[in-house]
Amino acid sequence: MKIHHLNCGILHAPPGPKASCHCLLIEHEGRLVLVDTGIGLEDIKRPLERIGPFAIRAAGFQFHEELTAARQVAGLGFRVGDVTDIVLTHGDHDHVGGLADFPAAKVHVAAEELAQIESGNGRYSAAQFAHGPLWVVHGVSSERWFGLEARRMALVPGCDIYLVPLFGHTLGHCGVAVQVGERWLLHVGDAYYLKVELSMDDHPVSALAAMRAEDDGLRRASLAELRRLVKDNAAEVDLVGYHDFSEFPTGT
Ligand SMILES: [Zn+2]
């Protein structure tokens, strides 16, 4: 199995730092699983309709066609149709923009998040889901992964991938845990914006994280769980977030 770390978009709203859209492309026996989808080709064609002027300005969306997951998948020599499954951490604009570029892929999401997306909650963009994603919904599980609830997704034979609820940023926000050899990679989505939040409470980005959280108490509890993982399980688990540019492995 191979994991490609793709930056599928840039957000920059000064004085905040430039933020990445860190997607994972999991390649296993000719099949591809994409974790989050970044800013997509349709967003670039119709940004005002799909994202809206307020969010574009507030988050500082930048539009670069070459960064879209569709173009990067092609650049790696794959066809768009090789992406059979997409796993979403949550439904925010900057995570789902590429969904429409992979219309044949199954889209895995936590039941709580899809309920929010379909509830008319104004933080989500109906236009980004208007193509009709092929949803696969994952509900509550009794399985545990390093003490956290884990929802097993049978995506690719011989490859363990779980949705790990890290609620708070949104009400169905999840991390995605992938077994890589002897270790695990946990993509934490937006459970932190910058990795420094694992060790600091008063970083300026923490105020933004609190403001953007649907439930800030749940967000803090999720962050506390990540801190526990780092303290107790660093030998087995690596974390990576979506928006921290410093987290791209060197050489990829
Ligand atoms: Zn985000």
Tab-separated table of C-alpha atoms and ligand atoms in Angstrom:
chain	number	residue	atom	x	y	z
A	1	MET	CA	0.000	0.000	0.000
A	2	LYS	CA	1.171	3.496	-0.781
A	3	ILE	CA	-0.096	6.789	0.595
A	4	HIS	CA	0.271	9.908	-1.515
A	5	HIS	CA	-0.012	13.205	0.370
A	6	LEU	CA	-1.696	15.706	-1.941
A	7	ASN	CA	-2.219	19.394	-1.320
A	8	CYS	CA	-5.540	19.986	-3.097
A	9	GLY	CA	-5.942	23.685	-2.447
A	10	ILE	CA	-4.715	26.811	-0.699
A	11	LEU	CA	-6.570	29.075	1.729
A	12	HIS	CA	-4.990	32.323	2.843
A	13	ALA	CA	-6.736	34.988	4.883
A	14	PRO	CA	-4.048	37.282	6.331
A	15	PRO	CA	-2.962	37.715	9.059
A	16	GLY	CA	-3.609	33.968	9.372
A	17	PRO	CA	-1.064	31.550	7.953
A	18	LYS	CA	-1.397	30.091	4.483
A	19	ALA	CA	-3.376	26.865	4.879
A	20	SER	CA	-3.184	23.670	2.868
A	21	CYS	CA	-5.911	21.194	1.888
A	22	HIS	CA	-4.042	18.019	2.838
A	23	CYS	CA	-5.777	15.059	1.197
A	24	LEU	CA	-4.586	11.461	1.253
A	25	LEU	CA	-4.641	9.262	-1.822
A	26	ILE	CA	-4.394	5.653	-0.660
A	27	GLU	CA	-3.184	3.344	-3.416
A	28	HIS	CA	-3.632	-0.379	-2.888
A	29	GLU	CA	-3.593	-3.077	-5.578
A	30	GLY	CA	-4.663	-0.732	-8.346
A	31	ARG	CA	-7.483	0.852	-6.363
A	32	LEU	CA	-7.527	4.366	-5.012
A	33	VAL	CA	-9.198	5.800	-1.925
A	34	LEU	CA	-9.212	9.575	-1.514
A	35	VAL	CA	-9.501	11.104	1.974
A	36	ASP	CA	-11.174	14.527	1.588
A	37	THR	CA	-11.229	16.214	-1.800
A	38	GLY	CA	-10.029	19.805	-1.486
A	39	ILE	CA	-11.054	22.566	-3.866
A	40	GLY	CA	-12.459	21.047	-7.054
A	41	LEU	CA	-12.715	21.878	-10.737
A	42	GLU	CA	-16.370	22.902	-10.388
A	43	ASP	CA	-15.455	25.289	-7.553
A	44	ILE	CA	-12.955	26.947	-9.881
A	45	LYS	CA	-15.599	27.279	-12.633
A	46	ARG	CA	-18.422	28.517	-10.386
A	47	PRO	CA	-16.937	29.733	-7.086
A	48	LEU	CA	-19.632	32.250	-6.180
A	49	GLU	CA	-22.431	29.746	-6.645
A	50	ARG	CA	-20.691	26.848	-4.908
A	51	ILE	CA	-18.753	28.543	-2.103
A	52	GLY	CA	-20.150	32.044	-1.951
A	53	PRO	CA	-18.469	35.451	-1.661
A	54	PHE	CA	-18.478	35.546	2.138
A	55	ALA	CA	-16.703	32.204	2.610
A	56	ILE	CA	-14.282	32.880	-0.248
A	57	ARG	CA	-13.203	36.107	1.421
A	58	ALA	CA	-13.333	34.910	5.040
A	59	ALA	CA	-11.283	31.754	4.437
A	60	GLY	CA	-9.185	33.210	1.607
A	61	PHE	CA	-9.918	30.573	-1.032
A	62	GLN	CA	-7.385	30.450	-3.852
A	63	PHE	CA	-8.206	28.674	-7.084
A	64	HIS	CA	-5.467	26.639	-8.753
A	65	GLU	CA	-6.607	24.041	-11.253
A	66	GLU	CA	-3.322	22.116	-11.061
A	67	LEU	CA	-3.882	21.512	-7.335
A	68	THR	CA	-7.282	19.841	-7.735
A	69	ALA	CA	-7.409	16.169	-6.811
A	70	ALA	CA	-8.690	15.328	-10.299
A	71	ARG	CA	-5.637	16.891	-11.989
A	72	GLN	CA	-3.190	15.404	-9.449
A	73	VAL	CA	-4.677	11.913	-9.773
A	74	ALA	CA	-4.235	12.209	-13.554
A	75	GLY	CA	-0.716	13.564	-13.059
A	76	LEU	CA	0.187	10.423	-11.110
A	77	GLY	CA	-0.876	8.354	-14.118
A	78	PHE	CA	-4.271	7.199	-12.845
A	79	ARG	CA	-7.733	7.664	-14.286
A	80	VAL	CA	-10.364	9.543	-12.322
A	81	GLY	CA	-12.414	6.328	-12.345
A	82	ASP	CA	-9.659	4.508	-10.432
A	83	VAL	CA	-10.808	6.430	-7.337
A	84	THR	CA	-13.459	3.960	-6.185
A	85	ASP	CA	-14.014	5.426	-2.727
A	86	ILE	CA	-13.817	8.809	-1.038
A	87	VAL	CA	-13.808	9.244	2.741
A	88	LEU	CA	-14.917	12.620	4.115
A	89	THR	CA	-13.798	13.981	7.460
A	90	HIS	CA	-16.703	16.455	7.224
A	91	GLY	CA	-18.716	18.502	4.765
A	92	ASP	CA	-17.135	21.976	4.840
A	93	HIS	CA	-16.570	23.792	1.533
A	94	ASP	CA	-12.825	23.251	1.415
A	95	HIS	CA	-13.121	19.489	2.001
A	96	VAL	CA	-15.878	18.510	-0.442
A	97	GLY	CA	-15.240	20.714	-3.483
A	98	GLY	CA	-13.663	17.870	-5.451
A	99	LEU	CA	-16.518	15.390	-4.907
A	100	ALA	CA	-18.216	16.271	-8.185
A	101	ASP	CA	-14.991	15.462	-10.071
A	102	PHE	CA	-15.316	11.800	-8.983
A	103	PRO	CA	-19.026	11.154	-9.561
A	104	ALA	CA	-18.685	7.346	-9.707
A	105	ALA	CA	-16.885	7.015	-6.367
A	106	LYS	CA	-18.688	5.878	-3.235
A	107	VAL	CA	-18.565	8.617	-0.602
A	108	HIS	CA	-18.128	7.463	2.993
A	109	VAL	CA	-19.275	9.743	5.776
A	110	ALA	CA	-20.421	9.550	9.396
A	111	ALA	CA	-24.193	9.339	9.800
A	112	GLU	CA	-24.160	12.414	12.048
A	113	GLU	CA	-22.346	14.472	9.387
A	114	LEU	CA	-24.673	13.491	6.549
A	115	ALA	CA	-27.636	14.361	8.778
A	116	GLN	CA	-26.130	17.839	9.212
A	117	ILE	CA	-25.401	18.233	5.498
A	118	GLU	CA	-28.983	17.282	4.673
A	119	SER	CA	-30.498	19.397	7.458
A	120	GLY	CA	-30.120	22.692	5.641
A	121	ASN	CA	-27.378	23.858	8.054
A	122	GLY	CA	-26.047	27.009	6.385
A	123	ARG	CA	-22.367	26.139	6.859
A	124	TYR	CA	-22.647	23.580	4.066
A	125	SER	CA	-23.126	24.329	0.367
A	126	ALA	CA	-25.994	22.440	-1.273
A	127	ALA	CA	-24.434	23.208	-4.680
A	128	GLN	CA	-21.356	21.123	-3.822
A	129	PHE	CA	-23.593	18.070	-3.263
A	130	ALA	CA	-26.088	18.753	-6.080
A	131	HIS	CA	-24.517	16.131	-8.382
A	132	GLY	CA	-25.769	13.423	-6.020
A	133	PRO	CA	-22.855	11.741	-4.202
A	134	LEU	CA	-23.151	7.962	-3.808
A	135	TRP	CA	-23.281	8.115	-0.019
A	136	VAL	CA	-22.224	5.230	2.205
A	137	VAL	CA	-23.237	6.122	5.743
A	138	HIS	CA	-21.362	4.867	8.801
A	139	GLY	CA	-23.247	4.847	12.093
A	140	VAL	CA	-22.231	4.279	15.700
A	141	SER	CA	-19.895	1.340	16.302
A	142	SER	CA	-18.880	-0.614	19.386
A	143	GLU	CA	-15.355	-1.118	17.981
A	144	ARG	CA	-12.509	0.786	19.589
A	145	TRP	CA	-9.209	2.064	18.190
A	146	PHE	CA	-6.684	3.226	20.824
A	147	GLY	CA	-9.634	3.975	23.124
A	148	LEU	CA	-11.644	5.915	20.541
A	149	GLU	CA	-14.803	4.800	18.771
A	150	ALA	CA	-13.890	3.424	15.351
A	151	ARG	CA	-16.195	2.740	12.422
A	152	ARG	CA	-14.663	0.150	10.142
A	153	MET	CA	-14.977	0.759	6.412
A	154	ALA	CA	-14.516	-2.284	4.200
A	155	LEU	CA	-13.021	-0.341	1.301
A	156	VAL	CA	-10.048	-2.233	0.018
A	157	PRO	CA	-9.296	-5.880	0.876
A	158	GLY	CA	-6.322	-6.221	3.186
A	159	CYS	CA	-6.347	-2.572	4.178
A	160	ASP	CA	-7.832	-1.391	7.481
A	161	ILE	CA	-9.446	2.043	7.352
A	162	TYR	CA	-11.663	3.492	10.090
A	163	LEU	CA	-13.728	6.607	10.606
A	164	VAL	CA	-12.859	7.868	14.096
A	165	PRO	CA	-15.386	10.350	15.523
A	166	LEU	CA	-13.688	13.600	16.578
A	167	PHE	CA	-16.827	15.672	16.888
A	168	GLY	CA	-17.003	19.392	17.566
A	169	HIS	CA	-15.650	21.249	14.519
A	170	THR	CA	-18.851	19.912	12.982
A	171	LEU	CA	-21.338	17.609	14.670
A	172	GLY	CA	-20.239	14.589	12.624
A	173	HIS	CA	-16.574	15.459	12.090
A	174	CYS	CA	-14.319	12.368	12.021
A	175	GLY	CA	-10.678	11.488	11.678
A	176	VAL	CA	-9.628	8.728	9.293
A	177	ALA	CA	-7.272	6.016	10.560
A	178	VAL	CA	-5.292	3.961	8.052
A	179	GLN	CA	-2.981	1.096	8.912
A	180	VAL	CA	0.361	1.506	7.185
A	181	GLY	CA	2.573	-1.493	7.853
A	182	GLU	CA	3.158	-1.716	11.599
A	183	ARG	CA	1.961	1.836	12.257
A	184	TRP	CA	-1.237	3.835	11.931
A	185	LEU	CA	-1.767	7.172	10.236
A	186	LEU	CA	-4.641	9.218	11.674
A	187	HIS	CA	-5.812	12.030	9.435
A	188	VAL	CA	-7.431	14.357	11.976
A	189	GLY	CA	-9.210	16.573	9.444
A	190	ASP	CA	-9.895	19.898	11.164
A	191	ALA	CA	-9.701	18.552	14.739
A	192	TYR	CA	-6.751	20.909	14.808
A	193	TYR	CA	-5.878	23.549	12.225
A	194	LEU	CA	-2.197	23.658	13.173
A	195	LYS	CA	-0.263	20.924	14.940
A	196	VAL	CA	0.885	23.445	17.555
A	197	GLU	CA	-2.649	23.214	19.023
A	198	LEU	CA	-1.645	19.822	20.411
A	199	SER	CA	0.699	21.578	22.813
A	200	MET	CA	-0.745	25.120	23.198
A	201	ASP	CA	-4.163	26.460	24.214
A	202	ASP	CA	-3.557	30.138	23.544
A	203	HIS	CA	-2.189	30.092	19.996
A	204	PRO	CA	-4.042	32.695	17.867
A	205	VAL	CA	-5.451	29.918	15.659
A	206	SER	CA	-7.241	28.429	18.685
A	207	ALA	CA	-9.668	31.375	18.706
A	208	LEU	CA	-10.482	30.719	15.051
A	209	ALA	CA	-10.965	27.022	15.778
A	210	ALA	CA	-13.351	27.861	18.630
A	211	MET	CA	-15.290	30.268	16.441
A	212	ARG	CA	-15.655	27.780	13.596
A	213	ALA	CA	-16.732	24.909	15.876
A	214	GLU	CA	-20.361	23.823	15.864
A	215	ASP	CA	-19.816	22.631	19.457
A	216	ASP	CA	-16.670	24.007	21.062
A	217	GLY	CA	-16.937	21.752	24.126
A	218	LEU	CA	-16.904	18.695	21.890
A	219	ARG	CA	-14.037	20.172	19.854
A	220	ARG	CA	-11.943	20.622	22.987
A	221	ALA	CA	-12.733	17.087	24.124
A	222	SER	CA	-11.634	15.749	20.724
A	223	LEU	CA	-8.413	17.771	20.907
A	224	ALA	CA	-7.794	16.336	24.391
A	225	GLU	CA	-8.139	12.810	22.953
A	226	LEU	CA	-5.555	13.641	20.280
A	227	ARG	CA	-3.188	14.952	22.952
A	228	ARG	CA	-3.651	11.678	24.837
A	229	LEU	CA	-2.888	9.685	21.669
A	230	VAL	CA	0.311	11.657	21.096
A	231	LYS	CA	1.372	11.172	24.714
A	232	ASP	CA	0.538	7.467	25.021
A	233	ASN	CA	0.732	6.032	21.512
A	234	ALA	CA	3.340	8.017	19.583
A	235	ALA	CA	5.212	4.795	18.923
A	236	GLU	CA	2.272	3.384	16.967
A	237	VAL	CA	0.296	6.349	15.630
A	238	ASP	CA	1.213	9.317	13.442
A	239	LEU	CA	-1.142	12.276	13.131
A	240	VAL	CA	-1.615	14.547	10.173
A	241	GLY	CA	-4.019	17.470	9.828
A	242	TYR	CA	-5.626	19.115	6.807
A	243	HIS	CA	-4.518	22.719	7.009
A	244	ASP	CA	-0.961	22.726	8.416
A	245	PHE	CA	1.495	23.100	5.511
A	246	SER	CA	4.352	21.909	7.725
A	247	GLU	CA	2.864	18.425	7.904
A	248	PHE	CA	3.589	17.306	4.357
A	249	PRO	CA	6.241	14.602	4.447
A	250	THR	CA	9.448	15.850	2.910
A	251	GLY	CA	10.155	14.364	-0.479
A	252	THR	CA	6.509	14.034	-1.553
B	1	ZN	ZN	-11.158	22.831	6.704
